[in-house]
Tab-separated table of N, CA, C and O in Angstrom:
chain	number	residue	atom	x	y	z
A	641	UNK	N	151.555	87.190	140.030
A	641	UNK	CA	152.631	86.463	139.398
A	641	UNK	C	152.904	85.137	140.139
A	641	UNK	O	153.370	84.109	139.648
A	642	UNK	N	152.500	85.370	141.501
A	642	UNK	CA	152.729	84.045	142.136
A	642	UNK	C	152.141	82.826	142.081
A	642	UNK	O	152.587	81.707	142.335
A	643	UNK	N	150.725	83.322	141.592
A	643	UNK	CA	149.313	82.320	141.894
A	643	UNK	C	150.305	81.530	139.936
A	643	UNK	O	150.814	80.409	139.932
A	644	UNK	N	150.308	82.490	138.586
A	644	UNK	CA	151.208	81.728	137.750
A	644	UNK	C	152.109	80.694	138.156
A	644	UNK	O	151.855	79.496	138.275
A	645	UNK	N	153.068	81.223	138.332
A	645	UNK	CA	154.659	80.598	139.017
A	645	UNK	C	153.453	79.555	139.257
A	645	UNK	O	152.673	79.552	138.305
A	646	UNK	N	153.092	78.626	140.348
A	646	UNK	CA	152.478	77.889	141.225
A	646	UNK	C	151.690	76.959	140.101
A	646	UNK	O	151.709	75.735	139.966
A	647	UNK	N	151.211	77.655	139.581
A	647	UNK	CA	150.192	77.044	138.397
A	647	UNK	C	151.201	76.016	137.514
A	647	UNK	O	151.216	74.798	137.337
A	648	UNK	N	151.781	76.796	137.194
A	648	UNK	CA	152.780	76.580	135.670
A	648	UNK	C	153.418	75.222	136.611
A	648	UNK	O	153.136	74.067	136.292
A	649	UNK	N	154.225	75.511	137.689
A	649	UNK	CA	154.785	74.110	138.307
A	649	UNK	C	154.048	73.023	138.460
A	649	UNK	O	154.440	71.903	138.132
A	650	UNK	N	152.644	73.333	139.095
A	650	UNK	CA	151.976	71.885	138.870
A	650	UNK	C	151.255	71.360	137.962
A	650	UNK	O	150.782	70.224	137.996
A	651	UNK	N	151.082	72.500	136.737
A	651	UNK	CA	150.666	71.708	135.549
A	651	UNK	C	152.224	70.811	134.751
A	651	UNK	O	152.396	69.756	134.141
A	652	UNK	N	152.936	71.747	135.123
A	652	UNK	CA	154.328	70.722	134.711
A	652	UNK	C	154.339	69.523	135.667
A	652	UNK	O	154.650	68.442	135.166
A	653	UNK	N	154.031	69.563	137.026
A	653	UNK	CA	154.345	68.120	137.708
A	653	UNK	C	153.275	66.866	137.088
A	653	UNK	O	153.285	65.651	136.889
A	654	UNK	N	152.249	68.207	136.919
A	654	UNK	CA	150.857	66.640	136.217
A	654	UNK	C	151.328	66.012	135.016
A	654	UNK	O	151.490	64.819	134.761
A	655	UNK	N	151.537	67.151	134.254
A	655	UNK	CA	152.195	66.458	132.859
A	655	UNK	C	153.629	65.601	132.543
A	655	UNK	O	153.899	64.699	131.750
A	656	UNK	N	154.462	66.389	133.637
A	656	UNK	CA	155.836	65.463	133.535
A	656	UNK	C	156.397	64.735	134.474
A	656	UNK	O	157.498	64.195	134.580
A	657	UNK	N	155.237	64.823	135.297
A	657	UNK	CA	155.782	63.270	136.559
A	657	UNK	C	156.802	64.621	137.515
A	657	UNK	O	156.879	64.505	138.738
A	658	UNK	N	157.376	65.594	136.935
A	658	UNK	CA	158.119	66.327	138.026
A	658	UNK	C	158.212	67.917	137.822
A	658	UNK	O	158.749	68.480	136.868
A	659	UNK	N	157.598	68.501	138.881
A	659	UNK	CA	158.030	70.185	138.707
A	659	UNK	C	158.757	70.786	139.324
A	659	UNK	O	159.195	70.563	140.453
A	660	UNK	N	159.024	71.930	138.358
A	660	UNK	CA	160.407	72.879	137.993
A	660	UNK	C	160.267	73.124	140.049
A	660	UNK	O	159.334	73.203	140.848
A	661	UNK	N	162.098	73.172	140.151
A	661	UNK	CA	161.989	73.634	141.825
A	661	UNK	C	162.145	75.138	141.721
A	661	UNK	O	161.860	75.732	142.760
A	662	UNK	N	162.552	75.922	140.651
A	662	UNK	CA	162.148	77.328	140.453
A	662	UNK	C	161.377	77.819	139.552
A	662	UNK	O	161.263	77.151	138.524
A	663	UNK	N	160.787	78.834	139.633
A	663	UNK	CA	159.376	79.351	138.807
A	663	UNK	C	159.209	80.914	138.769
A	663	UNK	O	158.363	81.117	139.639
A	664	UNK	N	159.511	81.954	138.306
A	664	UNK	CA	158.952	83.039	137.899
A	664	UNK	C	158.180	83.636	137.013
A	664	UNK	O	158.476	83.267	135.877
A	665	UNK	N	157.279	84.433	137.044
A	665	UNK	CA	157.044	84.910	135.941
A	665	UNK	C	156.910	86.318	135.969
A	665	UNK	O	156.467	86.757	137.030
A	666	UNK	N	157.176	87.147	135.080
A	666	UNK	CA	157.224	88.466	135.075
A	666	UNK	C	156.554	89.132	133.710
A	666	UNK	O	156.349	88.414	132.731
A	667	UNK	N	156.329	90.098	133.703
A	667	UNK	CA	155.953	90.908	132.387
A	667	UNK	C	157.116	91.405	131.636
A	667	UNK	O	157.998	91.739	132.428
A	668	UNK	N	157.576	91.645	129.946
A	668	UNK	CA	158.586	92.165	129.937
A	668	UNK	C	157.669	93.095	128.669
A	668	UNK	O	157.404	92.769	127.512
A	669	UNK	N	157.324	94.401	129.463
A	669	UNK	CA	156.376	95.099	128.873
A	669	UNK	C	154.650	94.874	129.467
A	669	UNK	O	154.034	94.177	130.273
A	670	UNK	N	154.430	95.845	128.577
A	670	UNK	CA	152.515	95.596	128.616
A	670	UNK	C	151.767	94.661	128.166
A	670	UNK	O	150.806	94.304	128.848
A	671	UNK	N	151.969	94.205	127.228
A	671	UNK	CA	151.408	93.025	126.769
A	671	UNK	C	152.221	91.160	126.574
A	671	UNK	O	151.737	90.186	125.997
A	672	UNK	N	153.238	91.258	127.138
A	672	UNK	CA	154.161	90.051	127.042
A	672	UNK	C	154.214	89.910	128.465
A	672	UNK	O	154.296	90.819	129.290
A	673	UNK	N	154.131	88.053	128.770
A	673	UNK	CA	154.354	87.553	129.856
A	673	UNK	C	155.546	86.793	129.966
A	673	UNK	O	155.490	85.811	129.226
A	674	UNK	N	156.710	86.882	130.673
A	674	UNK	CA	157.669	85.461	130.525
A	674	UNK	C	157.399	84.510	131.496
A	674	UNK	O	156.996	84.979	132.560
A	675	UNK	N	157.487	83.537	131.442
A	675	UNK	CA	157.356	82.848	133.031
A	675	UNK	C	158.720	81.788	132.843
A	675	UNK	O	158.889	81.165	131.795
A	676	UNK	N	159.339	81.718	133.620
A	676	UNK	CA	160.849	81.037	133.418
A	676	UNK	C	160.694	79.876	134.641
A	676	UNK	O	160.153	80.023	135.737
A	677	UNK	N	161.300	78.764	134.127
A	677	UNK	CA	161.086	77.016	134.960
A	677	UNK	C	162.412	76.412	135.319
A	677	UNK	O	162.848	75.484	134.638
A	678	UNK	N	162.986	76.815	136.203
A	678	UNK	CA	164.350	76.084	136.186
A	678	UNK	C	164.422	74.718	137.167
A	678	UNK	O	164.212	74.759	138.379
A	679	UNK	N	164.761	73.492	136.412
A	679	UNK	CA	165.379	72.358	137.056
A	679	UNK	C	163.971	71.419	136.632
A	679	UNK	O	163.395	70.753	137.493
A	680	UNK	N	163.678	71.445	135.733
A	680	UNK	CA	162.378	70.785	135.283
A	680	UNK	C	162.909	69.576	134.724
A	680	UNK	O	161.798	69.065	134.587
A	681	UNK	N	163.676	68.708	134.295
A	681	UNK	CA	164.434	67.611	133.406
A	681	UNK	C	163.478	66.646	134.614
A	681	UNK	O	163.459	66.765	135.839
A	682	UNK	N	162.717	65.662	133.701
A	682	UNK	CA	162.672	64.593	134.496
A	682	UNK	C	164.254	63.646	134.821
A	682	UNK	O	165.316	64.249	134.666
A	683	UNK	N	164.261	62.372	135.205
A	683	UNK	CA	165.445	61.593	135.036
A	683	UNK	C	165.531	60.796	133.667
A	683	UNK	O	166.628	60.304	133.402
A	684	UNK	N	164.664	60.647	132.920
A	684	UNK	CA	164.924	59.920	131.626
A	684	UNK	C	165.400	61.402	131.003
A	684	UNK	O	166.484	61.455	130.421
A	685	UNK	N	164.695	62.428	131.115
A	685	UNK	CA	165.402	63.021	130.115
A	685	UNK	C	166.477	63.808	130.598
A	685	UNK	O	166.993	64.403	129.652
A	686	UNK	N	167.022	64.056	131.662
A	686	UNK	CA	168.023	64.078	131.892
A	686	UNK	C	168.981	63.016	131.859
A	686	UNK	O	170.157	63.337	132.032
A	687	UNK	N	168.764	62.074	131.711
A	687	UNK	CA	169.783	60.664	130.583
A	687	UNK	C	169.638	60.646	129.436
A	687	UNK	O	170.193	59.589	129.133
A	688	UNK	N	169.222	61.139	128.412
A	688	UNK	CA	169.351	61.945	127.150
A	688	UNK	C	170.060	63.325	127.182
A	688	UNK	O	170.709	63.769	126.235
A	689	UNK	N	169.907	63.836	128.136
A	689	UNK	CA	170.918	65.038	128.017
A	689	UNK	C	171.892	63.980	128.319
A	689	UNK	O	172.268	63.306	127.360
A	690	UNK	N	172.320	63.742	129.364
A	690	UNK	CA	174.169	62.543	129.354
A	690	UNK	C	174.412	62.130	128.168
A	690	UNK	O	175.615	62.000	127.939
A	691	UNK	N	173.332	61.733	126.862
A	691	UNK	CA	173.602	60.969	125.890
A	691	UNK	C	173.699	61.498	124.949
A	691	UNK	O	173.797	60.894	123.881
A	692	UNK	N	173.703	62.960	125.060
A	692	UNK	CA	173.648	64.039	124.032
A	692	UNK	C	172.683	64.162	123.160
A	692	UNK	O	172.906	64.828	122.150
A	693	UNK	N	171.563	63.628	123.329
A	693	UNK	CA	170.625	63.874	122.978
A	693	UNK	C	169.605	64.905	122.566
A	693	UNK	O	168.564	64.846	121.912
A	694	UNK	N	170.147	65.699	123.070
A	694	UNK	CA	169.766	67.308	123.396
A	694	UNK	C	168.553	67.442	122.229
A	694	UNK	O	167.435	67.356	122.738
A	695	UNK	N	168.550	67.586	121.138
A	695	UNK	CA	167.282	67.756	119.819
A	695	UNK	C	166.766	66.594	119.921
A	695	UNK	O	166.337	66.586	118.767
A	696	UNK	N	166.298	65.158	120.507
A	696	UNK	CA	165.476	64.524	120.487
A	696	UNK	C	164.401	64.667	121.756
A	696	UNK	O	163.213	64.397	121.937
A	697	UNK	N	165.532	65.266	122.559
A	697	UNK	CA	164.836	65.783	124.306
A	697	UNK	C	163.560	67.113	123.637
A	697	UNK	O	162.345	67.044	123.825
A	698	UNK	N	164.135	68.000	123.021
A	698	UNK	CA	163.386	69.504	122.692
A	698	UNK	C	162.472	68.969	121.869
A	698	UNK	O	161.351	69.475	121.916
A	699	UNK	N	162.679	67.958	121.026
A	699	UNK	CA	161.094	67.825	120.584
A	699	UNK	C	160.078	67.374	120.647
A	699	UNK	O	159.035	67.594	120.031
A	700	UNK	N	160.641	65.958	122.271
A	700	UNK	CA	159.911	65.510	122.618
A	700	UNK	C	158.972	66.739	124.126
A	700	UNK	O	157.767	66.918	124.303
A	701	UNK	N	159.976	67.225	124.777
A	701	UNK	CA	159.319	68.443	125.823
A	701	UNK	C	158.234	69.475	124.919
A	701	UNK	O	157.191	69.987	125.326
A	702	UNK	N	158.838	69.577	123.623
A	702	UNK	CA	158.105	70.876	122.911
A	702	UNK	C	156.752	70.297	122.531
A	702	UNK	O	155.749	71.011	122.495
A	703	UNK	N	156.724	68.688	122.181
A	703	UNK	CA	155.713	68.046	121.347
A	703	UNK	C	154.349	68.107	122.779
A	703	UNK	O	153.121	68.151	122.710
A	704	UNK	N	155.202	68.085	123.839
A	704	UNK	CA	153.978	67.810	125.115
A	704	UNK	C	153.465	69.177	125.788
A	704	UNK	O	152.352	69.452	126.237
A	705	UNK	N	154.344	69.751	125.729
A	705	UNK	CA	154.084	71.512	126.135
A	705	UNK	C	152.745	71.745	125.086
A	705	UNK	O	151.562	71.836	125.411
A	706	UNK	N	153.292	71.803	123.838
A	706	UNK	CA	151.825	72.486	122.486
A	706	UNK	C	150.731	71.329	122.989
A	706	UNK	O	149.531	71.559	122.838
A	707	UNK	N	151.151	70.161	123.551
A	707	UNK	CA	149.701	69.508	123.609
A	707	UNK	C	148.947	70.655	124.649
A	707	UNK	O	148.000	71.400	124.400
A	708	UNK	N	149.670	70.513	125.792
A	708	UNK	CA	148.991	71.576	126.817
A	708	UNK	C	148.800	73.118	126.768
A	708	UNK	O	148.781	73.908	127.712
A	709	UNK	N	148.647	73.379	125.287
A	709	UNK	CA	148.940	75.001	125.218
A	709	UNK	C	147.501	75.598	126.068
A	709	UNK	O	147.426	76.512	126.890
A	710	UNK	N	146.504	74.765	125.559
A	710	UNK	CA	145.146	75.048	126.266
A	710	UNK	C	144.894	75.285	127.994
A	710	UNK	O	143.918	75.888	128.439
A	711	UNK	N	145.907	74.722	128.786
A	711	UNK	CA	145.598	74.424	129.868
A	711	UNK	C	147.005	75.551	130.245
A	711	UNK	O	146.861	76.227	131.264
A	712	UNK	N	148.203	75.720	129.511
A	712	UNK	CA	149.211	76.859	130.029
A	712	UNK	C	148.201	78.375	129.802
A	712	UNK	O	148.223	79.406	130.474
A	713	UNK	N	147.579	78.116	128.918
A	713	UNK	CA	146.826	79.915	128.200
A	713	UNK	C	145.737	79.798	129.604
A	713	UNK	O	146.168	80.554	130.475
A	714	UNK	N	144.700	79.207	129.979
A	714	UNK	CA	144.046	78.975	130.712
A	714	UNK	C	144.403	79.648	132.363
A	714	UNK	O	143.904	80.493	133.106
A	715	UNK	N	145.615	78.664	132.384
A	715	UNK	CA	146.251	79.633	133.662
A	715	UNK	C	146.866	81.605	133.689
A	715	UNK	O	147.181	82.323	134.638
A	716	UNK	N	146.826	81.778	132.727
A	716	UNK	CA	147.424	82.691	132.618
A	716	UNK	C	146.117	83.996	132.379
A	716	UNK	O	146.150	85.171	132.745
A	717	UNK	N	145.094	83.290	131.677
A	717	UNK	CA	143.905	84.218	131.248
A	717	UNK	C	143.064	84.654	132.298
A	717	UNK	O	142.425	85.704	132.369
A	718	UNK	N	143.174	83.343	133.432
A	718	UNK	CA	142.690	83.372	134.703
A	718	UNK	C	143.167	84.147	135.656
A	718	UNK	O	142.524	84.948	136.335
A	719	UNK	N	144.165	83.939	135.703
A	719	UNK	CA	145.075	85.220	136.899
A	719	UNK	C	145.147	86.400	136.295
A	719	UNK	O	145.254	87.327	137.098
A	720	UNK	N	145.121	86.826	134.745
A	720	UNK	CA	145.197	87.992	134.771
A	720	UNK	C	143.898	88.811	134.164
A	720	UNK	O	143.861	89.997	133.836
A	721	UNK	N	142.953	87.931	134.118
A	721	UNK	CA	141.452	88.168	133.300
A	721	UNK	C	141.958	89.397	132.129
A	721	UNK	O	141.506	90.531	131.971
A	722	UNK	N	143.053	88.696	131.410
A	722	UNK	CA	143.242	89.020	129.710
A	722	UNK	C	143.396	87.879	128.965
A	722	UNK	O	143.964	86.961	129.558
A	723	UNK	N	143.071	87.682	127.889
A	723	UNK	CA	143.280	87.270	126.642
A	723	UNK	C	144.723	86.586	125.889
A	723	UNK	O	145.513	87.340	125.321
A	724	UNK	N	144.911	85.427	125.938
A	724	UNK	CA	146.431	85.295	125.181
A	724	UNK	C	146.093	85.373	123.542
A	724	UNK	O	144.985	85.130	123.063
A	725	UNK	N	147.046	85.686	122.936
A	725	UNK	CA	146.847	86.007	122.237
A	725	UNK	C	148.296	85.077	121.263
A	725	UNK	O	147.901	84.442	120.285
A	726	UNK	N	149.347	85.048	121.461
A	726	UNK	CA	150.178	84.114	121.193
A	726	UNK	C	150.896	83.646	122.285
A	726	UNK	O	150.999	84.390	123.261
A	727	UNK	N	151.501	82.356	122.301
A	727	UNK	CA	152.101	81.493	123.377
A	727	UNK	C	153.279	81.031	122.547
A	727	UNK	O	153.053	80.291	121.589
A	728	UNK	N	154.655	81.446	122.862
A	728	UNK	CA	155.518	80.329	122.221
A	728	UNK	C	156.531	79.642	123.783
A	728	UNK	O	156.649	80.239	124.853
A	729	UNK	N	157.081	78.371	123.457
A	729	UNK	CA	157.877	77.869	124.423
A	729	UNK	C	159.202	77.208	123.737
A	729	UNK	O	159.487	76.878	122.586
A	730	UNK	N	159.854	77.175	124.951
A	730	UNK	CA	161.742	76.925	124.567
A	730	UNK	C	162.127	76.483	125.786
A	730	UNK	O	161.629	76.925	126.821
A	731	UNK	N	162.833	75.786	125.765
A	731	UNK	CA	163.978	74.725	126.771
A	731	UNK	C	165.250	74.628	126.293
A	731	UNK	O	165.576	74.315	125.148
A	732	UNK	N	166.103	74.964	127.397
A	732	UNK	CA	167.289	75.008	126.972
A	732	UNK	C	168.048	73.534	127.785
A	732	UNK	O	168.106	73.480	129.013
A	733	UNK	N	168.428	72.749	127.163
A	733	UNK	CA	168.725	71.256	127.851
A	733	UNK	C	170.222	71.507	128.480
A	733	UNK	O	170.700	70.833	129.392
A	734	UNK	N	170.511	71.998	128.186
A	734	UNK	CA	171.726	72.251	128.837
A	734	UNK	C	171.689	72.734	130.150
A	734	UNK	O	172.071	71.937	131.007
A	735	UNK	N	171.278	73.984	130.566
A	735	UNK	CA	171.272	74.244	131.609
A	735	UNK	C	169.678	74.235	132.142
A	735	UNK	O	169.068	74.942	132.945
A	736	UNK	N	169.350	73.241	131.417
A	736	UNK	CA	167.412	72.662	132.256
A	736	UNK	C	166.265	73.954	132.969
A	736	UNK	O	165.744	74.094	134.076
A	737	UNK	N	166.226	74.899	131.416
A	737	UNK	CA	165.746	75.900	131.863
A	737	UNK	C	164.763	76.330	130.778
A	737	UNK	O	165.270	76.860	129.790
A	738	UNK	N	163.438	76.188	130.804
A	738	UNK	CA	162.343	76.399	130.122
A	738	UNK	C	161.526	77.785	130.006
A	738	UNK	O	160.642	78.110	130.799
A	739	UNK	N	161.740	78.175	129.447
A	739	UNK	CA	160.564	79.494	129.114
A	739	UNK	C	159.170	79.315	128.340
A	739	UNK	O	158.992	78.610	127.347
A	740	UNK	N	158.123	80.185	129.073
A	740	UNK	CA	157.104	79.931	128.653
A	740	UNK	C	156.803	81.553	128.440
A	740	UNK	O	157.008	82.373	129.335
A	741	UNK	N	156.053	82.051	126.528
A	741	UNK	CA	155.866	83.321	126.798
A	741	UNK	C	154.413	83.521	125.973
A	741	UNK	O	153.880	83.042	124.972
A	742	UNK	N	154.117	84.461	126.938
A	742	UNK	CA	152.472	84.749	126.378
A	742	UNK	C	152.689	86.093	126.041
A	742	UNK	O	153.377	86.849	126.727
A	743	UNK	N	151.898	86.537	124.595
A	743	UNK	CA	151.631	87.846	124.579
A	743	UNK	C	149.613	87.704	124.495
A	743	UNK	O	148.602	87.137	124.081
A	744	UNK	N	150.335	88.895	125.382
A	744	UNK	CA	148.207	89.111	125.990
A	744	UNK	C	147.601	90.229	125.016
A	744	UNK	O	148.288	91.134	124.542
A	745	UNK	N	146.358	90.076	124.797
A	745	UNK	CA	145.510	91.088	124.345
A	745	UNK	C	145.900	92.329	125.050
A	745	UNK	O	145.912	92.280	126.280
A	746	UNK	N	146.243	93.511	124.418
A	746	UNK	CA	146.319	94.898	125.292
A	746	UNK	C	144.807	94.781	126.233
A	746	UNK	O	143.715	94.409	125.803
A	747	UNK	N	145.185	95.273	127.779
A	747	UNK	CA	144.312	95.823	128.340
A	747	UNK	C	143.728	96.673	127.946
A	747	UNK	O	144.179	97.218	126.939
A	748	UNK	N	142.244	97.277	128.640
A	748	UNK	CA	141.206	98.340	128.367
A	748	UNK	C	141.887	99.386	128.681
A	748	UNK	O	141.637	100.232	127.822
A	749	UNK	N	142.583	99.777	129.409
A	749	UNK	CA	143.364	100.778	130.092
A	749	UNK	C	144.619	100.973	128.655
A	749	UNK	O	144.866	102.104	128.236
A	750	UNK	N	145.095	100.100	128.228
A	750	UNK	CA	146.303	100.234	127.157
A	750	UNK	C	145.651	100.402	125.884
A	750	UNK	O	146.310	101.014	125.042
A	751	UNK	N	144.318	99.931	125.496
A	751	UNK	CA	143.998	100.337	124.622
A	751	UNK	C	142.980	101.762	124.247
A	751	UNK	O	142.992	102.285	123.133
A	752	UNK	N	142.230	102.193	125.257
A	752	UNK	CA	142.258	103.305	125.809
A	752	UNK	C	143.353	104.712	125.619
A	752	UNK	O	143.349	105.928	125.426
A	753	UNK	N	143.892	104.004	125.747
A	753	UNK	CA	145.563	105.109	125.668
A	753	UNK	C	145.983	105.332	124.379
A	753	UNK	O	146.348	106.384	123.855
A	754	UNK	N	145.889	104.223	123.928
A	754	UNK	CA	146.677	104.303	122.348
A	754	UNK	C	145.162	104.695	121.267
A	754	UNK	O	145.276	104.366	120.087
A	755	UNK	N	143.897	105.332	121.678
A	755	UNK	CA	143.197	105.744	121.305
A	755	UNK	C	143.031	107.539	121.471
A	755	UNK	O	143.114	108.422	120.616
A	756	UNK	N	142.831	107.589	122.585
A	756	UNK	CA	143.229	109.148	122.821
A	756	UNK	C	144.601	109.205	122.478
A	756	UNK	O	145.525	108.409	122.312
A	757	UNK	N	144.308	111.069	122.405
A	757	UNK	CA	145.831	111.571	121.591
A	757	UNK	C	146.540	112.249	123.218
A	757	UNK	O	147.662	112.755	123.239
């Protein structure tokens, strides 16, 4: 989870000039990843949040995130040698806190299981 966290921050610093100073990521279940980014606002767009801007900020963060969906799935397929399978992302401008969530291909071991009775 750590080698993620680490990943996810400096593909955010490459892409947004600045990365998140907190980073987790956790499983919530077997096949779903969350990884959570707090304090990621560059300074322009944290002067759109001052300007209330808030829905021109989310679609410009959301429009650059889907560019990089290739390179967020990448990190994630790598550390956990599974499969993404869907990726969605969300930022909350208010309190400058981004989620990133992958659902993974079931493991051999999970699919295995749900084969035997």
């Amino acid at each position: 989870m750590l080698e993620i966290s680490n990943a996810m921050v400096g593909l955010y610093k490459e892409a947004f000039g600045r990365g998140p100073t907190k980073a987790r990521a956790q499983f919530a279940g077997a096949d779903t990843l969350v990884v959570i980014l707090e304090s990621s606002l560059t300074v322009a767009e944290r002067n759109l949040v001052a300007m209330g801007e808030h829905q021109r900020l989310r679609e410009a963060r959301l429009f650059f995130t889907y560019a990089l969906e290739d390179q967020f799935r990448a990190i994630v397929e790598e550390a956990l040698s599974r499969r993404t399978v869907a990726f969605v992302s969300g930022i909350d401008t208010t309190r400058d806190v981004a989620i990133e969530v992958f659902t993974l291909e079931p493991s051999s071991e999970d699919a295995a299981r749900s084969i035997d009775p």
